[in-house]
mmCIF file of C-alpha atoms in Angstrom:
data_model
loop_
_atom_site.group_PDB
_atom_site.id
_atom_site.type_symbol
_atom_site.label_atom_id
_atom_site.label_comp_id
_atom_site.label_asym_id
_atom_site.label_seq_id
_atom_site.Cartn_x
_atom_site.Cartn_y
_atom_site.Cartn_z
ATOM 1 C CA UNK A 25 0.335 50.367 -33.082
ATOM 2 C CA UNK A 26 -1.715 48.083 -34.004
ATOM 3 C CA UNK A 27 0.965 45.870 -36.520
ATOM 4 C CA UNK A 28 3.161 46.164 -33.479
ATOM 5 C CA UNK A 29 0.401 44.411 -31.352
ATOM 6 C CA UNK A 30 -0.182 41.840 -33.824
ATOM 7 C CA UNK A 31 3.784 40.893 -33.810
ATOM 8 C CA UNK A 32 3.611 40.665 -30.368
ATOM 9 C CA UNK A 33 0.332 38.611 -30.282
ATOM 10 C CA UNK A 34 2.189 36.474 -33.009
ATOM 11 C CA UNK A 35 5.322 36.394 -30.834
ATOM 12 C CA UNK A 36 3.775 35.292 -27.876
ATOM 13 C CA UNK A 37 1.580 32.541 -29.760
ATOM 14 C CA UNK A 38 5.153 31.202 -30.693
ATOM 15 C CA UNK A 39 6.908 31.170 -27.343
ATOM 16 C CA UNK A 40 3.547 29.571 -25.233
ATOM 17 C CA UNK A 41 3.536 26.356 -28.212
ATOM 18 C CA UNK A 42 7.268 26.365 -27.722
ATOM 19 C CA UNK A 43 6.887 25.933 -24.636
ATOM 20 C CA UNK A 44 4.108 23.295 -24.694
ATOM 21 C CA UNK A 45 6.673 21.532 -27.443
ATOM 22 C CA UNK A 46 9.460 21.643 -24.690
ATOM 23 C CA UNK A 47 6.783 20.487 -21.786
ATOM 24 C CA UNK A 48 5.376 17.531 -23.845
ATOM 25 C CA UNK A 49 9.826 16.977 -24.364
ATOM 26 C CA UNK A 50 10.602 16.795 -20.787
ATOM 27 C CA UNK A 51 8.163 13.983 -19.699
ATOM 28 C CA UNK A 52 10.174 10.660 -19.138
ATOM 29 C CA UNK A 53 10.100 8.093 -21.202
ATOM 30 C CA UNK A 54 12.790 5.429 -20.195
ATOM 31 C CA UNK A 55 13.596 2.431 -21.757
ATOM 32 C CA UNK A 56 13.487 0.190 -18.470
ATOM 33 C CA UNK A 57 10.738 0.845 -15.748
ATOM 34 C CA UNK A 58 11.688 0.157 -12.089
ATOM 35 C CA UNK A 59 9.071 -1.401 -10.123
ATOM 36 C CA UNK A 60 8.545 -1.732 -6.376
ATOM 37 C CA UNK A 61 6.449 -2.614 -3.554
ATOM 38 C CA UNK A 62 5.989 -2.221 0.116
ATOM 39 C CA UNK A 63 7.675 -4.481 2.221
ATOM 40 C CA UNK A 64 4.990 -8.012 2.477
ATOM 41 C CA UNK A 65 5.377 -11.507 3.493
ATOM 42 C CA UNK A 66 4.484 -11.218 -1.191
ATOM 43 C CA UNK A 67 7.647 -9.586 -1.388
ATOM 44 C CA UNK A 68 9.779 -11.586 0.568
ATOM 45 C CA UNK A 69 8.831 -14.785 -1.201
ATOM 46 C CA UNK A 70 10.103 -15.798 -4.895
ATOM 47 C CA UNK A 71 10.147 -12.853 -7.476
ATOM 48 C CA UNK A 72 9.250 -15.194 -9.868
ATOM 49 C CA UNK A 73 5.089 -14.621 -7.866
ATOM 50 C CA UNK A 74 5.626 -11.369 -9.730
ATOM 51 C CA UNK A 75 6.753 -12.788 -13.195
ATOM 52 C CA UNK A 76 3.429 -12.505 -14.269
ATOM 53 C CA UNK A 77 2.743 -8.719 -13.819
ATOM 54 C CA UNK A 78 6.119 -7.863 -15.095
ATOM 55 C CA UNK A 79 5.600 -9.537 -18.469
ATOM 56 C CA UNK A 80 1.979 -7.484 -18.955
ATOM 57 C CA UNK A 81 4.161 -4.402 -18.250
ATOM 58 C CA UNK A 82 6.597 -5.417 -20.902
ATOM 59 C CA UNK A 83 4.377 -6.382 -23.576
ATOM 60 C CA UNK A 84 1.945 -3.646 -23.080
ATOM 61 C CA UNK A 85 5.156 -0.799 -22.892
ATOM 62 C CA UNK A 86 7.745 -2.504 -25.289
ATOM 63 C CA UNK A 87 10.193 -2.118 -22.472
ATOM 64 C CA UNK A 88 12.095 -3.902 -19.757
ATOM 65 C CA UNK A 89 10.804 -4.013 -16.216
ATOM 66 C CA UNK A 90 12.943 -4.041 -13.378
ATOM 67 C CA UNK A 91 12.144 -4.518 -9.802
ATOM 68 C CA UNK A 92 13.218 -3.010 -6.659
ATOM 69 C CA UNK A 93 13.217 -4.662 -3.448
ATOM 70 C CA UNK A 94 12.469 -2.375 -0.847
ATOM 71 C CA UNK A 95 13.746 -2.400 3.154
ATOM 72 C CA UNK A 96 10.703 -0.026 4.481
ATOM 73 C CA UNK A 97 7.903 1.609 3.476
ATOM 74 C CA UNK A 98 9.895 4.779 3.534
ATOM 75 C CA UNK A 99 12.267 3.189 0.816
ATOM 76 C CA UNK A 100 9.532 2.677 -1.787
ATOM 77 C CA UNK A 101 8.574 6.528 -0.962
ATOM 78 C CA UNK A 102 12.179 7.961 -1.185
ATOM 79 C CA UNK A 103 12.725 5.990 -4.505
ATOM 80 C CA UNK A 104 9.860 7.704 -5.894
ATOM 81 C CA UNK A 105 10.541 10.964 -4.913
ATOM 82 C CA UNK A 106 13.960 10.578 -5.938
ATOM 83 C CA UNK A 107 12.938 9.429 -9.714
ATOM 84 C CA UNK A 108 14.670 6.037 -9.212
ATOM 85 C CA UNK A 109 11.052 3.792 -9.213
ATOM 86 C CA UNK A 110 8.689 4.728 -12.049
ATOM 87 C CA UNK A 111 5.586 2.529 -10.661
ATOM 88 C CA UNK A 112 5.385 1.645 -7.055
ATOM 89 C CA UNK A 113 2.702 -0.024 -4.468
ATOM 90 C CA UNK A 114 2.336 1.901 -1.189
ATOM 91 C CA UNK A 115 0.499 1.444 1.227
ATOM 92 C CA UNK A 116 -2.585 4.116 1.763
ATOM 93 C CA UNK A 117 -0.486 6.127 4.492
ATOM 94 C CA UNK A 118 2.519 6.115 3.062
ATOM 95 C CA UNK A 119 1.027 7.383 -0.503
ATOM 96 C CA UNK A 120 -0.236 10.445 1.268
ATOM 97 C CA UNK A 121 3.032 11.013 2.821
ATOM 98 C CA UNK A 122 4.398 10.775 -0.692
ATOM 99 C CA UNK A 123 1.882 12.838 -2.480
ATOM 100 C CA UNK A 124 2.108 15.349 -0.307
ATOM 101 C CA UNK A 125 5.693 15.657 -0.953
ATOM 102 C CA UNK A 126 5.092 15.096 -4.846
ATOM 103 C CA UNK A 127 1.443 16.132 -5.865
ATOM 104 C CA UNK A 128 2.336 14.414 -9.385
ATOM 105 C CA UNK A 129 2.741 11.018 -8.256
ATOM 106 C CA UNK A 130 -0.598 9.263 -9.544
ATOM 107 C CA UNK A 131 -2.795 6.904 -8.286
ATOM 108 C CA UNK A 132 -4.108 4.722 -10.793
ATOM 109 C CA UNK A 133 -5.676 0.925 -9.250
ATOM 110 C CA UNK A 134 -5.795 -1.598 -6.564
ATOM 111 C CA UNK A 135 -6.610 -5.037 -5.819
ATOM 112 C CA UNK A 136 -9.771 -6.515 -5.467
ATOM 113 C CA UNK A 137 -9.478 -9.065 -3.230
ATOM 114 C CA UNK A 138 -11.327 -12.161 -2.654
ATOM 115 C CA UNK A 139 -13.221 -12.974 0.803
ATOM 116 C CA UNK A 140 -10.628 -14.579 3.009
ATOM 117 C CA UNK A 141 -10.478 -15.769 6.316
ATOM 118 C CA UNK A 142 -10.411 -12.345 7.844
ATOM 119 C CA UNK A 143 -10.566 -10.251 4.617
ATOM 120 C CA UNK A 144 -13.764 -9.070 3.184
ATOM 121 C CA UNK A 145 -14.313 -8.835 -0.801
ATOM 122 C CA UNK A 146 -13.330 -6.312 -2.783
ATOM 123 C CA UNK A 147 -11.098 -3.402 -2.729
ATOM 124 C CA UNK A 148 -11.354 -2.351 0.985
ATOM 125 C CA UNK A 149 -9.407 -3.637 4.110
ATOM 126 C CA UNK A 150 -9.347 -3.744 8.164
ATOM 127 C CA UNK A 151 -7.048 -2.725 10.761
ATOM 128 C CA UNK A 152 -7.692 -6.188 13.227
ATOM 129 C CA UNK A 153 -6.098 -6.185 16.847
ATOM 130 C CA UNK A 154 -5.695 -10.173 17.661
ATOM 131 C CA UNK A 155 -4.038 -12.289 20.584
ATOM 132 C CA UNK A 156 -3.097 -15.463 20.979
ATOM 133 C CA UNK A 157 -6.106 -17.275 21.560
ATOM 134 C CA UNK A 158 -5.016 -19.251 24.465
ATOM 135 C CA UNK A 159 -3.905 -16.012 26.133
ATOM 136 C CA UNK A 160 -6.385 -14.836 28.090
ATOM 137 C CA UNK A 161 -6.684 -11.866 26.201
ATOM 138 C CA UNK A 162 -9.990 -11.623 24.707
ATOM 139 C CA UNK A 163 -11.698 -8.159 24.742
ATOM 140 C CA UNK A 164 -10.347 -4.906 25.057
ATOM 141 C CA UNK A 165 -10.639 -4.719 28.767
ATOM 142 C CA UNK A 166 -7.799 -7.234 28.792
ATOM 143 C CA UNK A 167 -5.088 -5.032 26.588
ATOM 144 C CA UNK A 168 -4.430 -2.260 29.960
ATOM 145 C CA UNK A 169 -0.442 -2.942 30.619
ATOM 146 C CA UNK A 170 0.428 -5.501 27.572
ATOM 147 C CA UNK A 171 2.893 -5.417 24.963
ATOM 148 C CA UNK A 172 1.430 -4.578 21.667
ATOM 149 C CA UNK A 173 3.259 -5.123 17.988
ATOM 150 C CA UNK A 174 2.821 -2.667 15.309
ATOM 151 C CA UNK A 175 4.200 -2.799 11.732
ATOM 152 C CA UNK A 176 5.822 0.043 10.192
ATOM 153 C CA UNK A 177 5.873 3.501 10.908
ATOM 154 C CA UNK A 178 4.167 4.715 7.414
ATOM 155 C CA UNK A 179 1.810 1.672 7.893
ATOM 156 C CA UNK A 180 -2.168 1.969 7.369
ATOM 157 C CA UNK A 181 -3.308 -0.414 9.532
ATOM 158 C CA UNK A 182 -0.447 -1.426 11.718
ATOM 159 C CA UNK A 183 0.264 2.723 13.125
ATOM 160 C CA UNK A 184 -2.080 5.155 11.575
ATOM 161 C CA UNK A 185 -5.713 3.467 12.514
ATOM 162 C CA UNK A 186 -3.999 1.973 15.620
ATOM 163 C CA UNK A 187 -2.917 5.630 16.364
ATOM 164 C CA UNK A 188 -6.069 7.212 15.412
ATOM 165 C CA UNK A 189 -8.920 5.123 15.743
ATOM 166 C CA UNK A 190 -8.112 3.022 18.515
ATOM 167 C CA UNK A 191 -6.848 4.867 20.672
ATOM 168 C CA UNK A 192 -10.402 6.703 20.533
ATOM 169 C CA UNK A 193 -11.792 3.378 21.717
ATOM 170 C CA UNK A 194 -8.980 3.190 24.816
ATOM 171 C CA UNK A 195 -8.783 7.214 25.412
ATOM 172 C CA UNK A 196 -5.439 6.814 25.527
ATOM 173 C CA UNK A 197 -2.276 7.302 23.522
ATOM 174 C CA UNK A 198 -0.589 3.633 22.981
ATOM 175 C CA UNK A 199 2.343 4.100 24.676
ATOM 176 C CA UNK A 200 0.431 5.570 27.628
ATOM 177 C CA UNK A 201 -2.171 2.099 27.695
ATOM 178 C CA UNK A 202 0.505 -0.224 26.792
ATOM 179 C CA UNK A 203 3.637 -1.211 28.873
ATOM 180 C CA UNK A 204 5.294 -1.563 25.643
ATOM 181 C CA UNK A 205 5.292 -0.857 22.120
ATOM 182 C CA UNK A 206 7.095 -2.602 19.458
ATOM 183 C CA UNK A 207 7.431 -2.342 15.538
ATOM 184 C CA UNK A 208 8.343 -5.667 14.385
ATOM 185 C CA UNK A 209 8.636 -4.459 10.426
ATOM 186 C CA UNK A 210 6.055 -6.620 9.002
ATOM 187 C CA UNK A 211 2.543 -7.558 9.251
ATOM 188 C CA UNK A 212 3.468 -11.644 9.202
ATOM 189 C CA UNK A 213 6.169 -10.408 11.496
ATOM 190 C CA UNK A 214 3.905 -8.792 13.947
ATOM 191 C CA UNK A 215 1.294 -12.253 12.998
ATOM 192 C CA UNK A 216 3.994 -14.604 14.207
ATOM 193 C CA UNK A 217 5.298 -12.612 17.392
ATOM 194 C CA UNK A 218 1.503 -12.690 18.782
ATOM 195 C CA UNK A 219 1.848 -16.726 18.197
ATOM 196 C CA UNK A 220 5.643 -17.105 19.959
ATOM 197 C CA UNK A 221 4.665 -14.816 22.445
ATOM 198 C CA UNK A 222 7.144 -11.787 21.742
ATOM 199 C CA UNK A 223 3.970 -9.430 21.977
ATOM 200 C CA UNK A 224 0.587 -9.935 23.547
ATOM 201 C CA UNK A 225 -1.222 -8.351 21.066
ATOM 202 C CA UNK A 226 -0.521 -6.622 17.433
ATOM 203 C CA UNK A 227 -2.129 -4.611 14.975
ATOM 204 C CA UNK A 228 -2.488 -6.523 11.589
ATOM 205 C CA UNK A 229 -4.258 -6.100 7.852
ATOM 206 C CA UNK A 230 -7.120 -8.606 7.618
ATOM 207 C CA UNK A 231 -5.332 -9.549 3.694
ATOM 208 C CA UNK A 232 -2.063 -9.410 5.129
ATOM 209 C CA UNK A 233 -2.886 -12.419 8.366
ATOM 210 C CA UNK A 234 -5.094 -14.186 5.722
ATOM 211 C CA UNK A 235 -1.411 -14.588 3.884
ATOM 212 C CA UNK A 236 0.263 -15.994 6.502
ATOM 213 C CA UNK A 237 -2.770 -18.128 7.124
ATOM 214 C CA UNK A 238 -2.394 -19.275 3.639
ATOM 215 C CA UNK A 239 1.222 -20.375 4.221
ATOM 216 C CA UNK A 240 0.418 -22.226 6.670
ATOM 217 C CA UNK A 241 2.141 -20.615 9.264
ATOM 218 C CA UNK A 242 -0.440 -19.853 11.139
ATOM 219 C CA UNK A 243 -4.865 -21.373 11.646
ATOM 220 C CA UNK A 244 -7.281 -18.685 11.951
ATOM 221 C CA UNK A 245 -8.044 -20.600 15.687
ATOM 222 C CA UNK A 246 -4.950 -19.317 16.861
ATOM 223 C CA UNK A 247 -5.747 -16.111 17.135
ATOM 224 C CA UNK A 248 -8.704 -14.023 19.051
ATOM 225 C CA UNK A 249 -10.481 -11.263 16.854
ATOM 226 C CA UNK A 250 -10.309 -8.322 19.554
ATOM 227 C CA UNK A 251 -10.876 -5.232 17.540
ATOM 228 C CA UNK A 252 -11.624 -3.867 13.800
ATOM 229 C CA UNK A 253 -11.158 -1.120 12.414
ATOM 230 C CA UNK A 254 -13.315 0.538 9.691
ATOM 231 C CA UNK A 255 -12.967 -0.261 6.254
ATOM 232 C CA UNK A 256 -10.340 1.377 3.887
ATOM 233 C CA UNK A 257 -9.092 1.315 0.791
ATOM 234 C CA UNK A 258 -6.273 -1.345 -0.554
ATOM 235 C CA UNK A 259 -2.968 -0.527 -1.139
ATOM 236 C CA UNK A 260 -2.729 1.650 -3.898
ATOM 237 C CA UNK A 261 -0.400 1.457 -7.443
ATOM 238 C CA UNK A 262 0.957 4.988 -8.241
ATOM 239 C CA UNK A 263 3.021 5.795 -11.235
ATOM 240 C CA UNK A 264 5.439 8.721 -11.383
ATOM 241 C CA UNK A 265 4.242 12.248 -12.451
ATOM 242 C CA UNK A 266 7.214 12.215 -14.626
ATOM 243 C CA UNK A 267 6.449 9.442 -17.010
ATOM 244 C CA UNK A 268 4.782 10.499 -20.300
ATOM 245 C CA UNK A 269 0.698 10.504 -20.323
ATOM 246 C CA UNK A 270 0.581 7.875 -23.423
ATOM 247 C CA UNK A 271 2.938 5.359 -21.263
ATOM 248 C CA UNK A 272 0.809 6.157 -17.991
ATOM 249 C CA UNK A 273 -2.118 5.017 -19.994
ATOM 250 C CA UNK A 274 -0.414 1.882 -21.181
ATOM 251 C CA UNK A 275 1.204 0.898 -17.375
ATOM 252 C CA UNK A 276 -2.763 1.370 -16.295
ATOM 253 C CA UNK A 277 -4.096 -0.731 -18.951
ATOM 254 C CA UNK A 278 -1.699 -3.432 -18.178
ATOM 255 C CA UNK A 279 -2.799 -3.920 -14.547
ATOM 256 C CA UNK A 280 -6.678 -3.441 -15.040
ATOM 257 C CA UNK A 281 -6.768 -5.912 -17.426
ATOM 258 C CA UNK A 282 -4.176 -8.578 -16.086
ATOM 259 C CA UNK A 283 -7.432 -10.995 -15.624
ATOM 260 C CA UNK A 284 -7.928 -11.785 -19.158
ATOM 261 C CA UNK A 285 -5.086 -13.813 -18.904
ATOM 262 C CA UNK A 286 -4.169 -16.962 -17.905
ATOM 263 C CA UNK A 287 -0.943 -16.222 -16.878
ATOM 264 C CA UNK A 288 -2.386 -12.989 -15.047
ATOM 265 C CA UNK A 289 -5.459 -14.895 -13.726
ATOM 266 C CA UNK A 290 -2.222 -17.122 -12.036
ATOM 267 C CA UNK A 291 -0.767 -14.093 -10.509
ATOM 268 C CA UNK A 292 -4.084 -12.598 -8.910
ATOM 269 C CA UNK A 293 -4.905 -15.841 -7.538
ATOM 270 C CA UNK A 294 -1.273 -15.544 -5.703
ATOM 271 C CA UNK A 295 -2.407 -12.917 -3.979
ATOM 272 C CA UNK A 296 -5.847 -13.509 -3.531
ATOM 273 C CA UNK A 297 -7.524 -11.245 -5.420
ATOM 274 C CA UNK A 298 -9.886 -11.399 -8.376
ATOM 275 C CA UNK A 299 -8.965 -8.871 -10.408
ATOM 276 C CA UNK A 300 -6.969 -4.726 -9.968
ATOM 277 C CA UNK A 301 -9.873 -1.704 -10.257
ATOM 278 C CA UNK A 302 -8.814 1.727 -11.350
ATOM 279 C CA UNK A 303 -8.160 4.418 -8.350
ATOM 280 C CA UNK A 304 -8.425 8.383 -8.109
ATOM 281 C CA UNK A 305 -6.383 10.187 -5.596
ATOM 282 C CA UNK A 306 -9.730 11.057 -4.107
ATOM 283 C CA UNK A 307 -10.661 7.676 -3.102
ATOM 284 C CA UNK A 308 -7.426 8.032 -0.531
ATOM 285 C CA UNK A 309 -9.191 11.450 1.454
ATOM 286 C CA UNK A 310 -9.831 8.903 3.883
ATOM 287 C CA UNK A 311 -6.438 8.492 5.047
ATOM 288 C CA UNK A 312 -5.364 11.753 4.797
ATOM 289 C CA UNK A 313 -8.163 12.641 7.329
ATOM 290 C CA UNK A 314 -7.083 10.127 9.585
ATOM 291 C CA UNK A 315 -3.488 11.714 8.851
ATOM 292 C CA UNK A 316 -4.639 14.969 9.900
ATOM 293 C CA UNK A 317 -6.446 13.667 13.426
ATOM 294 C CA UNK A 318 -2.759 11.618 14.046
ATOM 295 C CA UNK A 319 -1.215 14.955 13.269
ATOM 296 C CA UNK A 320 -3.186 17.114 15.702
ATOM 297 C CA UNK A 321 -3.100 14.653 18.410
ATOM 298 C CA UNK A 322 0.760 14.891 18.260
#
């Protein structure tokens, strides 16, 4: 009895580090990474911005880095889930939409971004409601009846805190306040329909109206500052839960220390930010609890 124990013991010692042989076999390990973002006024300028990022990815992987240009939000979450991006920026909401769906997908960094004209420093954002500033509309008694822009559907800060925590300023659902309500796809979108007048009002990222500020498509004058939102974290970088640990480690080394180059320092200056800081799934319970107020007011 007891020999017969000891084969089995022996037995199952072989199958479980088989196993662990054939789970350490499975993770991916591609030769070319796919890369993409959410849809930003970033993404829809040059590729070349991102030049700088890709070549850290390359040298610190040994492999080729392609990118992915997204239509929606939804997009860069479906290619995920699907296995056809590797790496990906969301934004907050649409991560925990993702992760939810995938509880591998990892979080890893963000930006830290530079004081702007809206934007605080470091690696928090707000949800701002602004107008046109020669509108008339100046305070939130003004909004009852007007037509207000938001972004995206799996948006942070232009449908979830709009959603969630302004409409706990109003109490009242948006469409119920509003006359209309409009996604224009974009937070310079929704930036530039407050200033041609194709809404009266729209929900914007502070970092996201700084860029179009920086284009010059807009002057911080032009618009009035009607409501904030509380501070929450920047969009986050999340690598597949598919991808081998050891190249994980080497795609997160690669971002949190693209400032010790010049060619990096370039690329964060591009986008206003000083420098990427790592990120635990934790640090996005924030959103999810906003996600679960949307949910149960639905």
């Amino acid at each position: 009895m007891k020999l017969t124990n000891a084969i089995k013991l022996a037995i199952s010692g072989v199958a479980i580090a088989a196993a662990g042989i054939a789970a350490a076999e499975e993770c991916k390990n591609p030769d070319v990474l796919r890369f993409s973002m959410i849809p930003t006024e970033e993404t829809t300028q040059e590729l070349s911005l991102y030049q700088p990022m890709v070549n850290q990815l390359k040298s610190a992987t040994g492999k080729e880095v392609e990118f992915f240009l997204p239509t929606s939000y939804a997009s860069v979450v479906e290619a995920m889930l699907g296995g056809f991006v590797d790496i990906g920026m969301h934004g907050p909401y649409s991560y925990v939409i993702a992760q939810e769906k995938d509880p591998s997908l990892k979080v890893f960094a963000t930006y830290a971004k530079h004081k702007g004209h809206f934007q605080e420093e470091g690696p928090g954002y707000k949800a701002v409601l602004v107008s046109r500033s020669d509108s008339g509309i100046e305070k939130i008694e003004d909004l009852e009846g007007k037509i207000v822009g938001l972004t995206d559907p799996a948006s942070t800060s232009g449908n979830l805190l709009p959603r969630v925590s302004f409409t706990d300023v109003i109490g009242a659902q948006l469409e119920d306040h509003f006359s209309r309500v409009v996604y224009t796809g974009g937070h310079d979108l929704s930036a530039i329909a407050v200033l041609e007048e194709q809404v009266d009002v729209a929900f914007v990222a502070t970092h996201r109206l700084d860029n179009v500020i920086d284009r010059g498509l807009a002057k911080m004058e032009d618009y009035n500052l009607i409501w904030s939102s509380p501070v929450i974290p920047q969009d986050p970088f999340v690598v597949s839960g598919k991808l081998c640990d050891d190249l994980v480690e080497q795609i997160k080394g690669a971002f949190l220390t693209l400032n010790e180059s010049d060619e990096g320092r370039e690329y964060l200056k591009n986008v206003n930010a000083s420098k990427f800081v790592a990120m635990t799934d934790a640090d996005y319970d924030i959103i999810r609890a906003l996600k679960a107020a949307k949910d149960a007011k639905n």
